[in-house]
Amino acid sequence: MKPVLLWSDALFFLLIATVIVGAVWVRGQEHLRRGWGRVSKNPAGRWAAWVLAFFFAIGFLDSLHYRERLPDSQPGQASQYSIEVLSALDAVLMPLKIHTEKTYSSPLSDRLYAKETLEDGSRGFPLLKHQGSHGFGTDKVGQDVLYLSLKSIRTALLIGTLTTLIMLPAAIFLGILAGYAGGWVDDVIQYLYTTLNSIPGVLLIAASVLMMQVVIDTHPGWFATAAERADARLLALCAILGVTSWTGLCRLLRGETLKLREMDYVQAALAFGVSRWAIMSRHILPNVMHIVIIAVVMDFSGLVLAEAVLSYVGIGVDPSTISFGSMINTARMELAREPMIWWSLASAFFFMFVLVLCANLFADAVRDAFDPHTQQATSRI
Amino acid sequence: MFTYILRRLLYAVPILLGVNLLTFVLFFVVNSPDDMARMQLGVKRVTTEAIEKWKVERGYDKPLFWNTQVAGLPQATETLFFQKSARMFTFDFGRADDGRDIAREILGRMGPSLAVALPVFVLGLMVAVSFALILVYFRASAIDFVGVVLCVAMMSISGLFYIIGGQWLVSKVWHLVPISGFGDGVDAVKFVVLPIVIGIIGGIGASTRWYRTIFLEESVRDYVRTARAKGLSERLVLFRHILRNAMIPILTGVVVVIPTLFMGSLLIESFFGIPGLGSYTIDAINAQDFAVVRAMVFIGSCLYIVGLLMTDISYTVADPRVRLQ
């Protein structure tokens, strides 16, 4: 087998590396370490963090991609590899992936959900090919619903984290610069984010995604496999979501920098002749990090929910990418069927609910721990 | 006040120009009209004549910014930028791919959009503020705790779930209202009731929690302590003091949304078949009708700027200390 590194995998690993490096850095920063200490004392936050870690482990497994070696390649020749890109998660879940049925089957059932002519000539519900392996049922084309739900987790995590990762440098840099430099620099940056902000988010995303689709469709030669094309589309979606969502954080950072600029320690650094860039990176950046941390965890859940909506509207991930949005989109007419089919929708909504709920609880714990404002308010009550 | 409004309106011009330029770059520079024609006509087996014909039909056969083929003023006007983007400032959006006039279509569709969006906004605001006041009244008790947990749980459910589940339960199982559609006058009521209720329920978790935070922040202020110290009942303190002083942060988040109510809701309108601007936008996105998407982007940003201005003015109404100059 041959390992494959998709762009999103690389970024996902980079993200994990950033988190690890960040954790080491935080250990040296007294005020941030105390904040995380408070998060770990919050029981809801701690439980949510464990569940999120489990989700991230699944996403990590699903990011280790490889291409299987084709069995018929001759020993002497260069080996041939399958066009299908698999992941370590696929390898673990192989029984679920390959045990497909003909069509719908309800959870834990041993029969198909559609009548057909049986071997003895009567009409009835035939037995499944793989009885007992579909705890969550199968969808219209017979794929296991549990497998689809687990595969969706990676897409949701990528959308929730890469978007922030992409927009973070720009938001931090421009926000602090606008607040510290003032004058025309401030005016230009403010103009930039007011303009971006004034376009309704969905429409800007729709316009950009439509345009990106034209670019991808007119350059089919760029991508070797379907997985690469879907991956490029996922990344582009993250970038577009990032462009539309960096403005909020940028404005917050600008406001906070305006306040910090007048602080005594900044004035003292200025008097000692510390350069402006050093003041911004050494004195202001560490003191706005709590805002960045809060923004990152707060945005996550919203982005996961947005993915489902965007995929439903048709401006989300590539149709071949397994995601909660595409699962819901393909299953949305199933409740109207007679008899109705509920398990695909239920499974997608359930996994999404657990993920977003944990993200929300974790975000609350983080905000309570890092926001000096809430600390003051709770200590006064 | 008048000069303030005038100055703010002038300030909007560069923003709208920026929006215009951005959409222009997105729609015409990132992809040439040739690419779009090829996309619309199908990538394979497309002739240059067919592309030219498609472009001429839609007026996409002009240069981007500067026309060297003609002399005088038309050098600037006979261009894509002037014809397609600058003309939007006069609210002239041209025709959609199906030949209909976009401006007229938008005017006609605002009504149905408002019929859903306005009740969702007003009732949703009232319900969320009342719930938040109840939670604050019972703060730090079991009711407050359960309420907050419910809010977080409701926030974590996808909006699609409320719509799909609501349609299934109310329309399919209980047969109370039709699943989708729209009618004229009073007839419309039975079509919009369910979308309105679902719209309110979908937003209730996040907004109740948000208002609760605002009220809690107010409730530890000194004037509240004074009001309690002089013996006012908790209900009076809540309604007469906390609610009124919390108006400023509430207005900041709420007023800016009012003009954009015209745009309708993408999801609800498309699920319930309401012929408003939201479903118009979705149809345009699915049909890749770039002219309509461009027009909606422009209108959306105009409405947002109006919303910002209204927010500022509303401050003077809510807080007599604020003076605009």
PDB file of N, CA and C in Angstrom, chain A residues 9-46:
ATOM      1  N   ASP A   9      -5.384  16.540   5.093  1.00  0.00           N
ATOM      2  CA  ASP A   9      -4.686  15.742   6.115  1.00  0.00           C
ATOM      3  C   ASP A   9      -3.519  16.528   6.673  1.00  0.00           C
ATOM      4  N   ALA A  10      -2.719  17.085   5.742  1.00  0.00           N
ATOM      5  CA  ALA A  10      -1.541  17.837   6.161  1.00  0.00           C
ATOM      6  C   ALA A  10      -1.944  18.953   7.115  1.00  0.00           C
ATOM      7  N   LEU A  11      -3.006  19.671   6.758  1.00  0.00           N
ATOM      8  CA  LEU A  11      -3.435  20.779   7.615  1.00  0.00           C
ATOM      9  C   LEU A  11      -3.970  20.273   8.944  1.00  0.00           C
ATOM     10  N   PHE A  12      -4.659  19.116   8.898  1.00  0.00           N
ATOM     11  CA  PHE A  12      -5.203  18.551  10.132  1.00  0.00           C
ATOM     12  C   PHE A  12      -4.061  18.164  11.075  1.00  0.00           C
ATOM     13  N   PHE A  13      -2.998  17.547  10.492  1.00  0.00           N
ATOM     14  CA  PHE A  13      -1.840  17.205  11.325  1.00  0.00           C
ATOM     15  C   PHE A  13      -1.174  18.464  11.845  1.00  0.00           C
ATOM     16  N   LEU A  14      -1.092  19.480  10.964  1.00  0.00           N
ATOM     17  CA  LEU A  14      -0.502  20.757  11.382  1.00  0.00           C
ATOM     18  C   LEU A  14      -1.286  21.335  12.557  1.00  0.00           C
ATOM     19  N   LEU A  15      -2.619  21.200  12.462  1.00  0.00           N
ATOM     20  CA  LEU A  15      -3.477  21.704  13.542  1.00  0.00           C
ATOM     21  C   LEU A  15      -3.165  20.992  14.843  1.00  0.00           C
ATOM     22  N   ILE A  16      -3.054  19.645  14.771  1.00  0.00           N
ATOM     23  CA  ILE A  16      -2.773  18.889  15.994  1.00  0.00           C
ATOM     24  C   ILE A  16      -1.412  19.285  16.543  1.00  0.00           C
ATOM     25  N   ALA A  17      -0.431  19.459  15.608  1.00  0.00           N
ATOM     26  CA  ALA A  17       0.902  19.884  16.047  1.00  0.00           C
ATOM     27  C   ALA A  17       0.822  21.256  16.712  1.00  0.00           C
ATOM     28  N   THR A  18       0.021  22.151  16.128  1.00  0.00           N
ATOM     29  CA  THR A  18      -0.136  23.487  16.714  1.00  0.00           C
ATOM     30  C   THR A  18      -0.699  23.397  18.118  1.00  0.00           C
ATOM     31  N   VAL A  19      -1.704  22.516  18.284  1.00  0.00           N
ATOM     32  CA  VAL A  19      -2.308  22.365  19.607  1.00  0.00           C
ATOM     33  C   VAL A  19      -1.259  21.884  20.607  1.00  0.00           C
ATOM     34  N   ILE A  20      -0.427  20.918  20.169  1.00  0.00           N
ATOM     35  CA  ILE A  20       0.587  20.384  21.089  1.00  0.00           C
ATOM     36  C   ILE A  20       1.618  21.461  21.433  1.00  0.00           C
ATOM     37  N   VAL A  21       2.118  22.151  20.379  1.00  0.00           N
ATOM     38  CA  VAL A  21       3.082  23.228  20.629  1.00  0.00           C
ATOM     39  C   VAL A  21       2.448  24.299  21.509  1.00  0.00           C
ATOM     40  N   GLY A  22       1.175  24.624  21.200  1.00  0.00           N
ATOM     41  CA  GLY A  22       0.463  25.622  21.997  1.00  0.00           C
ATOM     42  C   GLY A  22       0.373  25.203  23.451  1.00  0.00           C
ATOM     43  N   ALA A  23       0.111  23.882  23.678  1.00  0.00           N
ATOM     44  CA  ALA A  23      -0.012  23.393  25.049  1.00  0.00           C
ATOM     45  C   ALA A  23       1.304  23.561  25.792  1.00  0.00           C
ATOM     46  N   VAL A  24       2.425  23.268  25.093  1.00  0.00           N
ATOM     47  CA  VAL A  24       3.733  23.438  25.720  1.00  0.00           C
ATOM     48  C   VAL A  24       3.977  24.909  26.043  1.00  0.00           C
ATOM     49  N   TRP A  25       3.590  25.778  25.097  1.00  0.00           N
ATOM     50  CA  TRP A  25       3.795  27.213  25.288  1.00  0.00           C
ATOM     51  C   TRP A  25       2.963  27.726  26.468  1.00  0.00           C
ATOM     52  N   VAL A  26       1.713  27.212  26.527  1.00  0.00           N
ATOM     53  CA  VAL A  26       0.812  27.665  27.594  1.00  0.00           C
ATOM     54  C   VAL A  26       1.386  27.327  28.961  1.00  0.00           C
ATOM     55  N   ARG A  27       2.099  26.173  29.043  1.00  0.00           N
ATOM     56  CA  ARG A  27       2.675  25.784  30.339  1.00  0.00           C
ATOM     57  C   ARG A  27       3.603  26.869  30.880  1.00  0.00           C
ATOM     58  N   GLY A  28       4.222  27.602  29.933  1.00  0.00           N
ATOM     59  CA  GLY A  28       5.123  28.655  30.374  1.00  0.00           C
ATOM     60  C   GLY A  28       4.410  29.961  30.689  1.00  0.00           C
ATOM     61  N   GLN A  29       3.150  30.076  30.276  1.00  0.00           N
ATOM     62  CA  GLN A  29       2.414  31.329  30.475  1.00  0.00           C
ATOM     63  C   GLN A  29       1.497  31.166  31.674  1.00  0.00           C
ATOM     64  N   GLU A  30       1.846  31.822  32.759  1.00  0.00           N
ATOM     65  CA  GLU A  30       1.131  31.623  34.011  1.00  0.00           C
ATOM     66  C   GLU A  30      -0.377  31.836  33.871  1.00  0.00           C
ATOM     67  N   HIS A  31      -0.783  32.976  33.242  1.00  0.00           N
ATOM     68  CA  HIS A  31      -2.217  33.309  33.250  1.00  0.00           C
ATOM     69  C   HIS A  31      -3.018  32.335  32.397  1.00  0.00           C
ATOM     70  N   LEU A  32      -2.424  31.865  31.274  1.00  0.00           N
ATOM     71  CA  LEU A  32      -3.165  30.925  30.434  1.00  0.00           C
ATOM     72  C   LEU A  32      -3.235  29.557  31.096  1.00  0.00           C
ATOM     73  N   ARG A  33      -2.143  29.176  31.812  1.00  0.00           N
ATOM     74  CA  ARG A  33      -2.155  27.872  32.468  1.00  0.00           C
ATOM     75  C   ARG A  33      -3.239  27.826  33.539  1.00  0.00           C
ATOM     76  N   ARG A  34      -3.370  28.927  34.249  1.00  0.00           N
ATOM     77  CA  ARG A  34      -4.411  28.959  35.276  1.00  0.00           C
ATOM     78  C   ARG A  34      -5.796  28.815  34.645  1.00  0.00           C
ATOM     79  N   GLY A  35      -5.963  29.436  33.453  1.00  0.00           N
ATOM     80  CA  GLY A  35      -7.244  29.332  32.754  1.00  0.00           C
ATOM     81  C   GLY A  35      -7.592  27.888  32.439  1.00  0.00           C
ATOM     82  N   TRP A  36      -6.622  27.158  31.856  1.00  0.00           N
ATOM     83  CA  TRP A  36      -6.900  25.753  31.519  1.00  0.00           C
ATOM     84  C   TRP A  36      -7.124  24.933  32.777  1.00  0.00           C
ATOM     85  N   GLY A  37      -6.432  25.303  33.853  1.00  0.00           N
ATOM     86  CA  GLY A  37      -6.688  24.625  35.116  1.00  0.00           C
ATOM     87  C   GLY A  37      -8.142  24.768  35.535  1.00  0.00           C
ATOM     88  N   ARG A  38      -8.685  25.987  35.343  1.00  0.00           N
ATOM     89  CA  ARG A  38     -10.094  26.202  35.692  1.00  0.00           C
ATOM     90  C   ARG A  38     -11.010  25.393  34.790  1.00  0.00           C
ATOM     91  N   VAL A  39     -10.647  25.266  33.471  1.00  0.00           N
ATOM     92  CA  VAL A  39     -11.477  24.460  32.568  1.00  0.00           C
ATOM     93  C   VAL A  39     -11.551  23.032  33.078  1.00  0.00           C
ATOM     94  N   SER A  40     -10.409  22.479  33.528  1.00  0.00           N
ATOM     95  CA  SER A  40     -10.411  21.080  33.935  1.00  0.00           C
ATOM     96  C   SER A  40     -11.161  20.875  35.240  1.00  0.00           C
ATOM     97  N   LYS A  41     -11.422  21.954  35.974  1.00  0.00           N
ATOM     98  CA  LYS A  41     -12.192  21.801  37.217  1.00  0.00           C
ATOM     99  C   LYS A  41     -13.694  21.818  36.953  1.00  0.00           C
ATOM    100  N   ASN A  42     -14.089  22.265  35.732  1.00  0.00           N
ATOM    101  CA  ASN A  42     -15.508  22.324  35.389  1.00  0.00           C
ATOM    102  C   ASN A  42     -15.944  20.939  34.914  1.00  0.00           C
ATOM    103  N   PRO A  43     -16.843  20.251  35.672  1.00  0.00           N
ATOM    104  CA  PRO A  43     -17.153  18.859  35.306  1.00  0.00           C
ATOM    105  C   PRO A  43     -17.736  18.721  33.901  1.00  0.00           C
ATOM    106  N   ALA A  44     -18.691  19.604  33.531  1.00  0.00           N
ATOM    107  CA  ALA A  44     -19.287  19.506  32.193  1.00  0.00           C
ATOM    108  C   ALA A  44     -18.218  19.702  31.131  1.00  0.00           C
ATOM    109  N   GLY A  45     -17.342  20.693  31.358  1.00  0.00           N
ATOM    110  CA  GLY A  45     -16.290  20.964  30.398  1.00  0.00           C
ATOM    111  C   GLY A  45     -15.342  19.783  30.270  1.00  0.00           C
ATOM    112  N   ARG A  46     -15.044  19.123  31.406  1.00  0.00           N
ATOM    113  CA  ARG A  46     -14.108  18.007  31.369  1.00  0.00           C
ATOM    114  C   ARG A  46     -14.698  16.837  30.584  1.00  0.00           C
TER     115      ARG A  46
END
